[in-house]
Coordinates of C-alpha atoms and ligand atoms in Angstrom, one line a residue:
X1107 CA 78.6 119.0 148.9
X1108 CA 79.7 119.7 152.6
X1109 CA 77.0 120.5 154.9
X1110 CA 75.6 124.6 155.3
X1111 CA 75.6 125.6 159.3
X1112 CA 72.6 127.7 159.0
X1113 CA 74.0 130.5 161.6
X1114 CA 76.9 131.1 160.0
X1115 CA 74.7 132.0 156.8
X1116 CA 72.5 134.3 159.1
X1117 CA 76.0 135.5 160.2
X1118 CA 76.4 136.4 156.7
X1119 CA 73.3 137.6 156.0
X1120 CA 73.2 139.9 159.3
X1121 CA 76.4 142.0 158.0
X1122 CA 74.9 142.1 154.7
X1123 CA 71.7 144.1 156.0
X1124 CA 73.8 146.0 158.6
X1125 CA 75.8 147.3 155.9
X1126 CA 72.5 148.0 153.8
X1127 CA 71.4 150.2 156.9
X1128 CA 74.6 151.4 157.5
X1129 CA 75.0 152.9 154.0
X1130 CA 72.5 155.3 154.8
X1131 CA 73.9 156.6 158.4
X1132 CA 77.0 158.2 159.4
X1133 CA 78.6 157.4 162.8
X1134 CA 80.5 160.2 164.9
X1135 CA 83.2 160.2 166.9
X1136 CA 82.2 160.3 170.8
X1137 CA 83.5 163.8 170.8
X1138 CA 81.3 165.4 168.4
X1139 CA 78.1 163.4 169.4
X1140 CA 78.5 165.0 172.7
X1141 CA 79.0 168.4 171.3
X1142 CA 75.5 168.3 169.0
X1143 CA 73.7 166.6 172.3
X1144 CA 74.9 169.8 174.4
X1145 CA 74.0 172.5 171.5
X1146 CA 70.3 170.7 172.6
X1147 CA 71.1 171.3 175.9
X1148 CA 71.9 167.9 177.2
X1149 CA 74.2 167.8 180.2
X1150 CA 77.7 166.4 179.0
X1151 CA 80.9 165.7 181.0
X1152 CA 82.8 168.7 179.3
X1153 CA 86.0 168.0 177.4
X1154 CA 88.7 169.1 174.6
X1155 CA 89.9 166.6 172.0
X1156 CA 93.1 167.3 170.6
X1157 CA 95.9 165.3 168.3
X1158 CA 99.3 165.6 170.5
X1159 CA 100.2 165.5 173.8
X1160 CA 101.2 169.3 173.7
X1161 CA 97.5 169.9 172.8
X1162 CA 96.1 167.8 175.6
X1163 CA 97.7 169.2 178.1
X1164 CA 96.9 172.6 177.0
X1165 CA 93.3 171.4 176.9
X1166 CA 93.5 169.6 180.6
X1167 CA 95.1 173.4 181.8
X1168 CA 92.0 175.0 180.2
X1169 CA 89.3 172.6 181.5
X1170 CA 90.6 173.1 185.0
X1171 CA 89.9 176.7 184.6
X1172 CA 86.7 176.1 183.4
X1173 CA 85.6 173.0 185.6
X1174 CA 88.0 173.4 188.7
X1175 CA 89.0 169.6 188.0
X1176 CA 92.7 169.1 188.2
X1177 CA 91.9 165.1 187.5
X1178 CA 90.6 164.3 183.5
X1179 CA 90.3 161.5 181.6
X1180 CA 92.0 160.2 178.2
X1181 CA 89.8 159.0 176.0
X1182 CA 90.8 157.0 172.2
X1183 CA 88.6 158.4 169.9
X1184 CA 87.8 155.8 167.3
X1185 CA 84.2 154.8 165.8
X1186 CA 84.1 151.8 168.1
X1187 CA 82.8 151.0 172.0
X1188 CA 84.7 149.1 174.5
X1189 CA 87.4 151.0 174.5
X1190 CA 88.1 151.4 178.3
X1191 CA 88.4 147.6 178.1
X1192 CA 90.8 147.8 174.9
X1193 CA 93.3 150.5 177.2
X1194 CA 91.9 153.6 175.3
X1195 CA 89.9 155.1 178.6
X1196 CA 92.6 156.4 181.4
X1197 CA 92.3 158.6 184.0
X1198 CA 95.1 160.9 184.6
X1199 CA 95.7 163.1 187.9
X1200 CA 98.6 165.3 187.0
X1201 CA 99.4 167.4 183.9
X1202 CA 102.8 164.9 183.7
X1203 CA 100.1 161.5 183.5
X1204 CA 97.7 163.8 180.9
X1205 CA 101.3 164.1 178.8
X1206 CA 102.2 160.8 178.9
X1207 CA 98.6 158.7 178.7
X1208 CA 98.0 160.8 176.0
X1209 CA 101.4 160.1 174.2
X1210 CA 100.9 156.6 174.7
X1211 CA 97.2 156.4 173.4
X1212 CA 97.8 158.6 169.9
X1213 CA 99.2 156.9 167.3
X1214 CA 98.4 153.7 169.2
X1215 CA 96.2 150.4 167.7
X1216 CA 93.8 150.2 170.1
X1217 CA 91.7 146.4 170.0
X1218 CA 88.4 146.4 171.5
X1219 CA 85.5 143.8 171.1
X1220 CA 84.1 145.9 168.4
X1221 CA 86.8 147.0 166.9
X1222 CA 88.8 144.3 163.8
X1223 CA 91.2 141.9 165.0
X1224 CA 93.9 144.3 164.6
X1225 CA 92.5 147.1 166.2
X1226 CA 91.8 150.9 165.0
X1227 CA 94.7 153.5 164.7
X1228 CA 94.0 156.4 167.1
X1229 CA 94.3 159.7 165.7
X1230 CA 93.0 162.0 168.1
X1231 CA 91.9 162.0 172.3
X1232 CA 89.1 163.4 174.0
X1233 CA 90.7 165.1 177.4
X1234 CA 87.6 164.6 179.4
X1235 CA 86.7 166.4 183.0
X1236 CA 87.1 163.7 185.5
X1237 CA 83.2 163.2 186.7
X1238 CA 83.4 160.1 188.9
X1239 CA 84.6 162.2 191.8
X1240 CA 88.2 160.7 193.8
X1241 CA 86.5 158.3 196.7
X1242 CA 82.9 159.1 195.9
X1243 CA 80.6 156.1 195.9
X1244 CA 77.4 157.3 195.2
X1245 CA 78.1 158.0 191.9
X1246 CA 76.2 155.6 189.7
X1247 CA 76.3 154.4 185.6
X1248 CA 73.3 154.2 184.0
X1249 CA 72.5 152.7 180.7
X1250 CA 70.4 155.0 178.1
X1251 CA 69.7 154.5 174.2
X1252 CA 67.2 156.6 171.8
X1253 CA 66.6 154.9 168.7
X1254 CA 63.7 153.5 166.2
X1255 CA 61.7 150.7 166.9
X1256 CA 60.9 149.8 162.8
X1257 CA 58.3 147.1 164.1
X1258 CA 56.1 150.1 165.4
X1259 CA 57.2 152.7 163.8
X1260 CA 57.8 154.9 167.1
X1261 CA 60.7 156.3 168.9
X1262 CA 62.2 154.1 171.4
X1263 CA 64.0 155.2 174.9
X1264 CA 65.8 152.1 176.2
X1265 CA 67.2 152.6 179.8
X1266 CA 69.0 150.3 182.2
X1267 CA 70.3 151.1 185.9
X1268 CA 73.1 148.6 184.2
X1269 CA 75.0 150.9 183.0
X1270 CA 78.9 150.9 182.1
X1271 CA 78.1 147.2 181.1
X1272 CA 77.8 145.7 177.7
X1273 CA 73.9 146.2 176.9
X1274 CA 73.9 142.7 174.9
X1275 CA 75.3 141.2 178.4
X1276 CA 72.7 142.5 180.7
X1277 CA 70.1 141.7 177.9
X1278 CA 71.6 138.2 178.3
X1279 CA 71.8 138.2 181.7
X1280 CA 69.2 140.1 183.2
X1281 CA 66.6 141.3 180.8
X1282 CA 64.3 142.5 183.5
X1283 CA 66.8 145.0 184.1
X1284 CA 66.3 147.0 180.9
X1285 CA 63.1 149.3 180.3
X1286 CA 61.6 150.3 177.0
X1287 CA 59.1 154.0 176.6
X1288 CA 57.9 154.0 173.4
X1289 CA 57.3 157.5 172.0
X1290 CA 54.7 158.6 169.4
X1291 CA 56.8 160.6 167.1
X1292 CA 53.2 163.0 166.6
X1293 CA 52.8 163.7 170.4
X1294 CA 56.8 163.4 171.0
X1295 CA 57.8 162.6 174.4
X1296 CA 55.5 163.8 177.0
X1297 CA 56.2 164.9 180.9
X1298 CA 55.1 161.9 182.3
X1299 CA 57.5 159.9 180.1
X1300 CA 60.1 161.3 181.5
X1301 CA 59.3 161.1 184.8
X1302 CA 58.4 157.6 184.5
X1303 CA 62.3 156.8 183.5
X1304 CA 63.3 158.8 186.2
X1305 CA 61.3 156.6 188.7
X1306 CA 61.9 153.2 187.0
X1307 CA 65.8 154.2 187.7
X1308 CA 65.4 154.5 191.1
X1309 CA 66.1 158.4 191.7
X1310 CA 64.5 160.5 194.1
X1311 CA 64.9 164.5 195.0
X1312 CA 67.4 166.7 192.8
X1313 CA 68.8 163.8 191.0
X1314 CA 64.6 162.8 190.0
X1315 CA 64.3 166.0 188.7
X1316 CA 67.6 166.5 186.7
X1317 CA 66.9 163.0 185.1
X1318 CA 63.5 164.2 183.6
X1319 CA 64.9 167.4 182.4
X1320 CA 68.3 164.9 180.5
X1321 CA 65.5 162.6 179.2
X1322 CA 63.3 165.7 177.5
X1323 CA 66.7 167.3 176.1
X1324 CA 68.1 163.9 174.9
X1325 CA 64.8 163.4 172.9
X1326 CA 65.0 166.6 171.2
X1327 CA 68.3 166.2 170.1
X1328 CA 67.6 162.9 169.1
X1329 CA 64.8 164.4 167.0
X1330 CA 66.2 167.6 166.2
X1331 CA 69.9 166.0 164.8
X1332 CA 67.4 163.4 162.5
X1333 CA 69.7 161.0 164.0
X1334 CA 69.5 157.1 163.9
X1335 CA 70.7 156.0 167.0
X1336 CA 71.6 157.6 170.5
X1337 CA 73.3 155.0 172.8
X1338 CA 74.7 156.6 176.2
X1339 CA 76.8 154.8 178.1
X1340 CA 77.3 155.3 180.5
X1341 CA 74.5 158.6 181.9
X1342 CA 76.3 158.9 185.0
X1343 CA 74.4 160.4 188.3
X1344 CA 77.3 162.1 189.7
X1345 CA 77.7 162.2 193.7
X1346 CA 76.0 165.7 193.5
X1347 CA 73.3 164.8 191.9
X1348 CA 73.5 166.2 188.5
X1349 CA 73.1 163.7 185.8
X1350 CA 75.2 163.4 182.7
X1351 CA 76.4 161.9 179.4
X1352 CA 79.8 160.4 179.9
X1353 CA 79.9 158.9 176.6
X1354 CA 78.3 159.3 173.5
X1355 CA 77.6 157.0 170.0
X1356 CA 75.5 159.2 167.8
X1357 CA 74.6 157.9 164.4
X1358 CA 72.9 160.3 161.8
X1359 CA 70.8 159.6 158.7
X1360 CA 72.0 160.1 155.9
X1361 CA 69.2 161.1 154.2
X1362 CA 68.4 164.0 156.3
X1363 CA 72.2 165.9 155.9
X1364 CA 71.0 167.9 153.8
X1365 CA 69.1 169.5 156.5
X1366 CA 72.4 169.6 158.6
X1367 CA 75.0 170.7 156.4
X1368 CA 77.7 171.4 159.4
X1369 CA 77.1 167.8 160.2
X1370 CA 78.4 166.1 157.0
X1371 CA 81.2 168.0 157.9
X1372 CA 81.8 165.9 160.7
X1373 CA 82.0 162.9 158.7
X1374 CA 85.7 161.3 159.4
X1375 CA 86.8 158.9 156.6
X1376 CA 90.0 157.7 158.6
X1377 CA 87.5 155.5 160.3
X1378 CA 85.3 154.0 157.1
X1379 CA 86.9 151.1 154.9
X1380 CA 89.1 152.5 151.9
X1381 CA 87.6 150.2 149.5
X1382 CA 84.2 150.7 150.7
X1383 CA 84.8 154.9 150.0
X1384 CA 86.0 153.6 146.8
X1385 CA 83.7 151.6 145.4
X1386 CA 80.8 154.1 146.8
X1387 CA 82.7 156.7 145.1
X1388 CA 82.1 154.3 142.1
X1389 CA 78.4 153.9 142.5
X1390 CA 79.3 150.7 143.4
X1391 CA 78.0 148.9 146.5
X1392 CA 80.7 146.8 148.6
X1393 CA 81.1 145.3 151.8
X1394 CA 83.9 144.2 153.0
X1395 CA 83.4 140.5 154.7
X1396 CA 86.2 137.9 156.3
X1397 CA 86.2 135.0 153.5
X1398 CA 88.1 133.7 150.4
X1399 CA 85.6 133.8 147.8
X1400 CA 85.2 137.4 146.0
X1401 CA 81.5 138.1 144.5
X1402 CA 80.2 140.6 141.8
X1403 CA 76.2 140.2 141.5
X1404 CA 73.2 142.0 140.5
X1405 CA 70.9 143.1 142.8
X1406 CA 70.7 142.4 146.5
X1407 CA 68.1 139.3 146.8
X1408 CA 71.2 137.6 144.2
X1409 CA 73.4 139.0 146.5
X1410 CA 71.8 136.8 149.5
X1411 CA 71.8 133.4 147.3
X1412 CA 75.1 133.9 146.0
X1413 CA 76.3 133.7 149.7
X1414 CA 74.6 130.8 150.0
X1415 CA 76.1 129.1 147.1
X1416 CA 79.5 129.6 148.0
X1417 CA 78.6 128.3 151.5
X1418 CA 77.3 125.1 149.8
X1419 CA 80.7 125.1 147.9
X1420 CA 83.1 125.3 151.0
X1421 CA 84.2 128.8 150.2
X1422 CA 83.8 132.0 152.4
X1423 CA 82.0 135.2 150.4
X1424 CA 85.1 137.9 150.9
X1425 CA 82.8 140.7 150.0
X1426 CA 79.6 141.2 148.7
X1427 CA 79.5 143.6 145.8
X1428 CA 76.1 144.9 143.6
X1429 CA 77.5 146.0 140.4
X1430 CA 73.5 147.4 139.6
X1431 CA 72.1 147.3 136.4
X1432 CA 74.9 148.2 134.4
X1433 CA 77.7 145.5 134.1
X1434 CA 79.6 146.7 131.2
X1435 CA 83.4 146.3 130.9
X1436 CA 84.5 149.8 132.3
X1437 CA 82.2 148.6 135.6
X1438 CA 83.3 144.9 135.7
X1439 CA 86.7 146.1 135.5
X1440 CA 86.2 148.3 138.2
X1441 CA 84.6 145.9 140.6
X1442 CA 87.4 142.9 139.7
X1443 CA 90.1 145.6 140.6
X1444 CA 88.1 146.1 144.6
X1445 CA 87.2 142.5 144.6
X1446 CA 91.7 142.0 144.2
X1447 CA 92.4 144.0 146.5
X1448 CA 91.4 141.5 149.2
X1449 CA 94.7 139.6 149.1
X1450 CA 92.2 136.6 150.9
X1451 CA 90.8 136.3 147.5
X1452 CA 91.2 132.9 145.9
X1453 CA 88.4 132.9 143.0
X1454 CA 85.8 134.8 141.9
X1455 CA 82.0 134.3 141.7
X1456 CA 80.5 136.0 139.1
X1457 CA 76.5 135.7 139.5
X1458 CA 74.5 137.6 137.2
X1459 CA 71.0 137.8 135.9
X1460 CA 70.2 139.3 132.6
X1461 CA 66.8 140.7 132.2
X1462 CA 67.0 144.2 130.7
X1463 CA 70.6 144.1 130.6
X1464 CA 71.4 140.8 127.8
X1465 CA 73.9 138.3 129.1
X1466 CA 76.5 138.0 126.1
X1467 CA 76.9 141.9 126.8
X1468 CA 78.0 141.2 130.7
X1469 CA 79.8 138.5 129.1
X1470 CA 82.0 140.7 126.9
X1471 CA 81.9 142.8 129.6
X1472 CA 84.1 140.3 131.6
X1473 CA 86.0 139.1 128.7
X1474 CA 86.7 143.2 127.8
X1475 CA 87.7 144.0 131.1
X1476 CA 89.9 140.6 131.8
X1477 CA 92.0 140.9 128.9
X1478 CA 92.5 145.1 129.7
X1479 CA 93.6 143.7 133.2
X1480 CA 96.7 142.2 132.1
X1481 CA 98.2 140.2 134.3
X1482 CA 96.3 141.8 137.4
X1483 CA 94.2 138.6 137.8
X1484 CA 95.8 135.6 139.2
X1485 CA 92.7 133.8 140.7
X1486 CA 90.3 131.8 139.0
X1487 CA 87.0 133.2 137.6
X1488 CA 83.8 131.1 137.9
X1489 CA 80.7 133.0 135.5
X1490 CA 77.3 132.2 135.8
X1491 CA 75.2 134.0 134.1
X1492 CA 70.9 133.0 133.4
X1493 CA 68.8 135.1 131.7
X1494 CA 68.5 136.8 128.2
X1495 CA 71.0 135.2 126.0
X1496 CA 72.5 132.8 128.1
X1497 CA 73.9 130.3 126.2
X1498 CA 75.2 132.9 123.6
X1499 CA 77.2 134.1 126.5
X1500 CA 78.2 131.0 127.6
X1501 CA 80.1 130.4 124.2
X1502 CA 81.7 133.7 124.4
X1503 CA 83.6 132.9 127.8
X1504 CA 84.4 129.3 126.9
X1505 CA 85.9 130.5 123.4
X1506 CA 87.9 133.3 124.9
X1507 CA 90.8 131.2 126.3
X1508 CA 90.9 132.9 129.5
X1509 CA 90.9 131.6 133.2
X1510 CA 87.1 131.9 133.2
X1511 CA 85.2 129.0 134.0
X1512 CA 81.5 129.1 132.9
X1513 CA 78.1 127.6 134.2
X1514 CA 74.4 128.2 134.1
X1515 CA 73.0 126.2 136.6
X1516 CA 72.9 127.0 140.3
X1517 CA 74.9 123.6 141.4
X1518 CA 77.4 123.8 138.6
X1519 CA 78.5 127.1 139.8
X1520 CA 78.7 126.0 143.3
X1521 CA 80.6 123.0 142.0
X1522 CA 82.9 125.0 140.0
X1523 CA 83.8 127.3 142.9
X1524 CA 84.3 123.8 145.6
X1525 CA 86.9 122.9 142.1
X1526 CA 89.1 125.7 142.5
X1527 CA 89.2 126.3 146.6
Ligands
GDP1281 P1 83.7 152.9 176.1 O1 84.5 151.9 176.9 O2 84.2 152.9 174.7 O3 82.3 152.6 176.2 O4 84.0 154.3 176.7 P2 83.3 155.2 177.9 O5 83.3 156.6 177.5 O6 82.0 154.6 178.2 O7 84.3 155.0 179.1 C1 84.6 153.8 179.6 C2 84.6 153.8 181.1 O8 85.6 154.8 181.6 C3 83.3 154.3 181.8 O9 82.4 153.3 181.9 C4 83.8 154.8 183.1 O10 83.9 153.7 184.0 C5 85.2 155.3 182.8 N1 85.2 156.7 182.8 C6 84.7 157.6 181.9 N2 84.8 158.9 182.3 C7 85.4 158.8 183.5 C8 85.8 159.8 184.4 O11 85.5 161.0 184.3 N3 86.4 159.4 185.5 C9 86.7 158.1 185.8 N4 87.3 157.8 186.9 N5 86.3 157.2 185.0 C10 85.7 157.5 183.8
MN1282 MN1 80.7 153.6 176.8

């Protein structure tokens, strides 16, 4: 049995409780974060997004009525950061370069470092007031973030004069450089609070005083929108002074949209996994991951060791899917269908406890659902299955003639699995 490199398992692991916290927020486009931070009265760089080039230039002609800017910016507007690095941020200084940037950028697969390999498909731009005046160098990117800090249980501002920058890089680099302010959620953020970000960035006079006033705003939109995280970035002090949000990731939770009901409106499923809507739209929970083994488990703490068992087997988990307590054949068959449509797929690990739910019924489950598939499964099937009737369900898979190889303990699983890869 080949080695386990424990970081890639907390690799694993990491995506698997990301996705855990992520399937109770919603992320927003840059866009429509900055519209719910101005409805709380945050400055924003104003802007128009539109979905053709005819529409962003009739958005660029507006904004230079409004703004007096005849330079703007074209920016991708995809549920991902880095984009000016990827070629999805451009400034443009003529209503010909708006037309053409923003024909090149629509309908373009824009790679970033957080996008997937392949990049995102861009749908729509934001044509964005040019803020960084021409040949002005006291403008200056600063790095702010509002978000929860779950090991207090308070509000957390994190602030950096570093701004523009990759956060993780100047974390890396130069940690001194970023500031925390914790913030009782009872008192909420008090005056002083904000004047001690304003001082710890450096700023003095109008710009001092502007800065306190974007702090206070930013915290009770961050409050007020029950969102998750706030990460601006960059908050740019512009070379007359006034201090604004150039970009904006907003994440909401979930749980409070009920509260919000225009915001679930603003929820864009272009940009969220199709077999992740699926399978939610199942009741199933799936996450999509890189490898070449597929998974169906019960319950999440399985979940964790079943990643680790086909670590241990040489394999790759391709997904990590909770079929719940119910695994009968109408479910099964429902999660083998996701699990195949990972072409990657080259077996299946199926690891399931009985307790409440007996194990010769998940095991007719499988063998129900299998032989309703047809010819739709062309990969191996490894079962394990420990609990309530066990062996009884053991004997049902090994008399039913199909691909399905069987196992109870741990090891022969793993083994099983190393036997087909
Ligand atoms: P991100 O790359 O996805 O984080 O997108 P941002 O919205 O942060 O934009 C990336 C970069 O584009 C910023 O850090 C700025 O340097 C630049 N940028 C954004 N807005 C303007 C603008 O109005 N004028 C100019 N000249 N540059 C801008
Ligand atoms: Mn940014």
């Amino acid at each position: 049995m080949q080695q386990i490199k424990l970081h890639e398992l907390f690799a694993t692991r990491r995506r698997i409780l990301n996705f855990t916290a992520k399937s109770t927020t919603m992320n927003l486009h840059e866009y429509q974060g900055k519209e719910i931070l101005a409805s709380f009265g945050v400055n924003v760089q104003r802007g128009i997004v539109a979905d053709t080039a005819d529409k962003a230039v009739a958005a660029a002609k507006s904004l230079t009525e409004s703004t007096g800017t005849s330079w703007h910016v074209i920016k991708a507007q995809i549920h991902a950061g880095g984009r000016g690095k990827g070629g999805g941020v451009k400034l443009a200084k003529s209503t010909d370069e708006v037309r053409s940037i923003a024909n090149d950028i629509i309908g373009m697969q824009l790679i970033t470092p957080q996008t997937p390999p392949e990049g995102k498909l861009v749908h729509q731009v934001l044509i964005a007031e040019d803020v960084y005046y021409p040949g002005a160098s006291e403008t200056s990117e600063i790095y702010m973030s509002v978000l929860l800090n779950r090991a207090t249980g308070k509000n957390m501002i994190m602030y950096s004069t570093e701004g523009g920058m990759d956060i993780e890089t100047v974390a890396e680099e130069t940690p001194h450089l970023i500031f925390t302010e914790e913030i009782d959620p009872g008192l909420g953020l008090q005056p002083f609070q904000a004047r001690k970000v304003a001082f710890n960035l450096g700023l003095s006079g109008t710009a001092f005083k502007e800065m306190t006033k974007f702090v206070a705003a930013l915290y009770k939109a961050y409050v007020g929108s029950d969102a998750s995280l706030f990460e601006i970035n960059p908050v740019l002090k512009t070379s007359d002074y006034k201090i604004l949000a150039v970009d904006a990731k907003v994440t909401l939770d979930d749980n409070a949209l009920y509260r919000h009901k225009d915001y679930a409106a603003l929820r864009d499923l272009k940009e969220e996994n199709p077999v992740e809507i699926e399978a939610n739209e199942a009741g199933l929970n799936y996450v999509d991951l890189d490898g070449n083994v597929g998974c169906m488990v019960n319950g999440a703490g399985l979940a964790m060791a079943t990643m680790d068992l086909i670590k241990q087997s040489g394999g790759d988990p391709a997904n990590f899917l909770d079929v719940g307590g119910t695994a009968d054949a109408a479910r099964v068959e429902t999660a083998f269908r996701l699990i195949l449509k990972d072409p990657k797929v080259k077996a299946i690990l199926v690891n399931i406890f009985g307790g409440i739910v007996r194990c010769d019924r998940v095991a007719q489950g499988i063998v129900d659902a299998y032989k309703n598939m047809g010819d739709a499964i062309k990969v191996p099937i490894i079962v394990r299955l420990q609990g309530t009737n066990a062996e009884q369900a053991k004997e049902l898979i090994d008399a039913s003639g199909l691909n399905v190889l069987s196992a109870t303990a741990f090891e022969e699983a793993a083994q099983k699995v190393q036997s087909v890869l």
